[in-house]
Short mmCIF file of C-alpha atoms in Angstrom, two decimals:
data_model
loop_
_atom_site.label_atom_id
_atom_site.label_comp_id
_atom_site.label_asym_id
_atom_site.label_seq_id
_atom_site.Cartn_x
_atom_site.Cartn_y
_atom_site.Cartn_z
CA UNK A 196 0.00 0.00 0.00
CA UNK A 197 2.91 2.37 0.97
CA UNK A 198 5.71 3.61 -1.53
CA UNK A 199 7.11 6.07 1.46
CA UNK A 200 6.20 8.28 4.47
CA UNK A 201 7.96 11.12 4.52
CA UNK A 202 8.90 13.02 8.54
CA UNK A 203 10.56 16.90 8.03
CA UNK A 204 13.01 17.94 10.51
CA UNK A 205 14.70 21.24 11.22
CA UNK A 206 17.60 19.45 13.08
CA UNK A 207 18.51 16.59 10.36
CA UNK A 208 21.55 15.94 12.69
CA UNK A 209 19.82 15.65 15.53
CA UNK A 210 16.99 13.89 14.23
CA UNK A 211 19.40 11.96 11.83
CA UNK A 212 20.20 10.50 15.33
CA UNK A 213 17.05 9.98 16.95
CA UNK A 214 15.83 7.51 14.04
CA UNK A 215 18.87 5.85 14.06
CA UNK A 216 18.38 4.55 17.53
CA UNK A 217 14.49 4.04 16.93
CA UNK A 218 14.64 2.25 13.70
CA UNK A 219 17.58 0.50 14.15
CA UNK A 220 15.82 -1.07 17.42
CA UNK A 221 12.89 -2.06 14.78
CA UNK A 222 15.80 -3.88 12.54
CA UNK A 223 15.46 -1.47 10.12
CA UNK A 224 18.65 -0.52 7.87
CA UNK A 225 19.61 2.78 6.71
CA UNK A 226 19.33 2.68 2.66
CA UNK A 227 21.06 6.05 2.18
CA UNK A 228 22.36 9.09 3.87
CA UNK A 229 23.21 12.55 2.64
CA UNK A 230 23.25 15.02 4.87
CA UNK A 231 23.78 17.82 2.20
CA UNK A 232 20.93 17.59 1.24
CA UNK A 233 19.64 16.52 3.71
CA UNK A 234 18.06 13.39 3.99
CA UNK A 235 17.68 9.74 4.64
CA UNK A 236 15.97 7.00 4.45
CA UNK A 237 15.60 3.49 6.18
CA UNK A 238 14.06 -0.04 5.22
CA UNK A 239 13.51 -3.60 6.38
CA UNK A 240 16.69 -5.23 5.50
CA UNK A 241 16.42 -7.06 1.96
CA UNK A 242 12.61 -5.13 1.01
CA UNK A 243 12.97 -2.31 -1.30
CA UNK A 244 9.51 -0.75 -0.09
CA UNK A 245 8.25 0.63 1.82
CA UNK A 246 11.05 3.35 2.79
CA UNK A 247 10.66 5.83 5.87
CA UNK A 248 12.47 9.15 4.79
CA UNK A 249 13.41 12.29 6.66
CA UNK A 250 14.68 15.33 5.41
CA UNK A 251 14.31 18.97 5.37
CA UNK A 252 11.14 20.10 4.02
CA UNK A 253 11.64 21.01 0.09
CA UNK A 254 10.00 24.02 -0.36
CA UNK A 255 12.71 25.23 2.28
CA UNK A 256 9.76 26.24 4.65
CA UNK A 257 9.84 25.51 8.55
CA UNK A 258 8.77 21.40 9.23
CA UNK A 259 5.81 21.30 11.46
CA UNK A 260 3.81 18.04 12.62
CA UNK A 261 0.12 18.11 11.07
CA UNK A 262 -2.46 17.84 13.79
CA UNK A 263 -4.54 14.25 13.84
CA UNK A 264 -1.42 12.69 11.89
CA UNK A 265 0.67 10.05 13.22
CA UNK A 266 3.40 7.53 11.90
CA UNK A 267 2.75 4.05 13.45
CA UNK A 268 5.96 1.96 13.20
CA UNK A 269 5.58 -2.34 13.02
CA UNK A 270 7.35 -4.10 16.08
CA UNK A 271 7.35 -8.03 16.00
CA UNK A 272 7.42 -8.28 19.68
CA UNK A 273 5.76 -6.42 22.93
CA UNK A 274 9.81 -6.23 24.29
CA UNK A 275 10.69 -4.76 20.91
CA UNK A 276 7.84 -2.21 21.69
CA UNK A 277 9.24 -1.39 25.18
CA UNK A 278 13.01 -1.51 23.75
CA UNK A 279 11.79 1.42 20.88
CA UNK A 280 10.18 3.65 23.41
CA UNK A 281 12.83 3.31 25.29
CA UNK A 282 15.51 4.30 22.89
CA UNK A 283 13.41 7.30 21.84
CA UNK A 284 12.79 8.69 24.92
CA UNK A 285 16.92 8.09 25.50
CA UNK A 286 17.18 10.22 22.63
CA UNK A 287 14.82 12.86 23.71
CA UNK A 288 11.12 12.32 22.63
CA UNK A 289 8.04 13.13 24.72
CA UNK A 290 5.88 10.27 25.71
CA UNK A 291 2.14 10.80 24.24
CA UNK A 292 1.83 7.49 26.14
CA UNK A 293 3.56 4.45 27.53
CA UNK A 294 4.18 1.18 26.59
CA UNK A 295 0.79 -1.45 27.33
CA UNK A 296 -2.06 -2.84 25.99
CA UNK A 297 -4.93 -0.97 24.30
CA UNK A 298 -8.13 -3.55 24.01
CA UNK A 299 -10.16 -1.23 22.50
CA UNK A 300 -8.14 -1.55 19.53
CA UNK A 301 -8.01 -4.92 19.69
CA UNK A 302 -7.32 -7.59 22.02
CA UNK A 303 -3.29 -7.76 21.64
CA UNK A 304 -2.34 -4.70 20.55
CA UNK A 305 0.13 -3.24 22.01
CA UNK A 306 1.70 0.36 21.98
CA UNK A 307 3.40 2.94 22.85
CA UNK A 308 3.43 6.45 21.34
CA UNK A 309 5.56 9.49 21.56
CA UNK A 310 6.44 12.64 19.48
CA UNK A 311 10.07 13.06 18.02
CA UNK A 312 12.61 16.19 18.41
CA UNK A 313 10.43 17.96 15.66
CA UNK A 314 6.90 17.52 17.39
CA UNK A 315 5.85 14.36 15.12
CA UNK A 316 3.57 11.89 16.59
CA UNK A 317 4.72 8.45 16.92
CA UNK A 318 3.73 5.02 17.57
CA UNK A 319 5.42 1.58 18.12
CA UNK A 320 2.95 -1.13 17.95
CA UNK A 321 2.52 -4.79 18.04
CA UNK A 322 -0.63 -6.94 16.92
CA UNK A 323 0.73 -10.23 17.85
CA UNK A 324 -0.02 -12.13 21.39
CA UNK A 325 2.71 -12.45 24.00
#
């Protein structure tokens, strides 16, 4: 369904950093890096698509988080879950909510959601059973 999602940043460094620890505690790989540009973009080793890209916005405007929009990242495991929040909040997010069960999404799904260095919302989730 997804080709990319896209997160702006007005720190790339910074947030350059902050991903690295998150995805990189979801197994995902870096598929390129230039910060002249700047941008990058990760992927689950060995699958082309779907990428998750930040960068500087291109119209050279200000990045700002859209209100009611939130990127909700694929852990295989409830520890991988707690191990992601974790490193983001190491890295200087803002929990929007800790790691547990939410039933009224459905019966094992599990969460945890925070917003990045730039304000973006953020989830780590698992649908599988313990």
């Amino acid at each position: 369904m997804l080709s990319h999602l896209c997160l702006g940043t007005n720190d790339f460094a910074r947030a350059h950093d902050f991903y690295s620890a998150l995805l990189g505690e979801l197994g995902l790989v870096q598929k390129f890096h230039d910060p002249t540009r700047p941008w990058a973009g990760w992927m689950t080793p060995g699958v082309p698509r779907p990428l998750l890209v930040l960068g500087a916005p291109h119209d050279g405007q200000a990045a700002s988080p859209g209100n009611g929009q939130m990127t909700a990242l694929l852990a295989s495991s409830r520890a991988q879950v707690d191990r992601s929040y974790q490193a983001a909040l190491a890295q200087g997010a803002v929990c929007e909510g800790p790691p547990g069960l939410r039933p009224h999404y459905h019966a094992n799904y599990y969460g945890a959601y925070f917003r990045d260095l730039d304000g973006n919302k953020l989830c780590v989730c698992c649908h599988e059973a313990e």
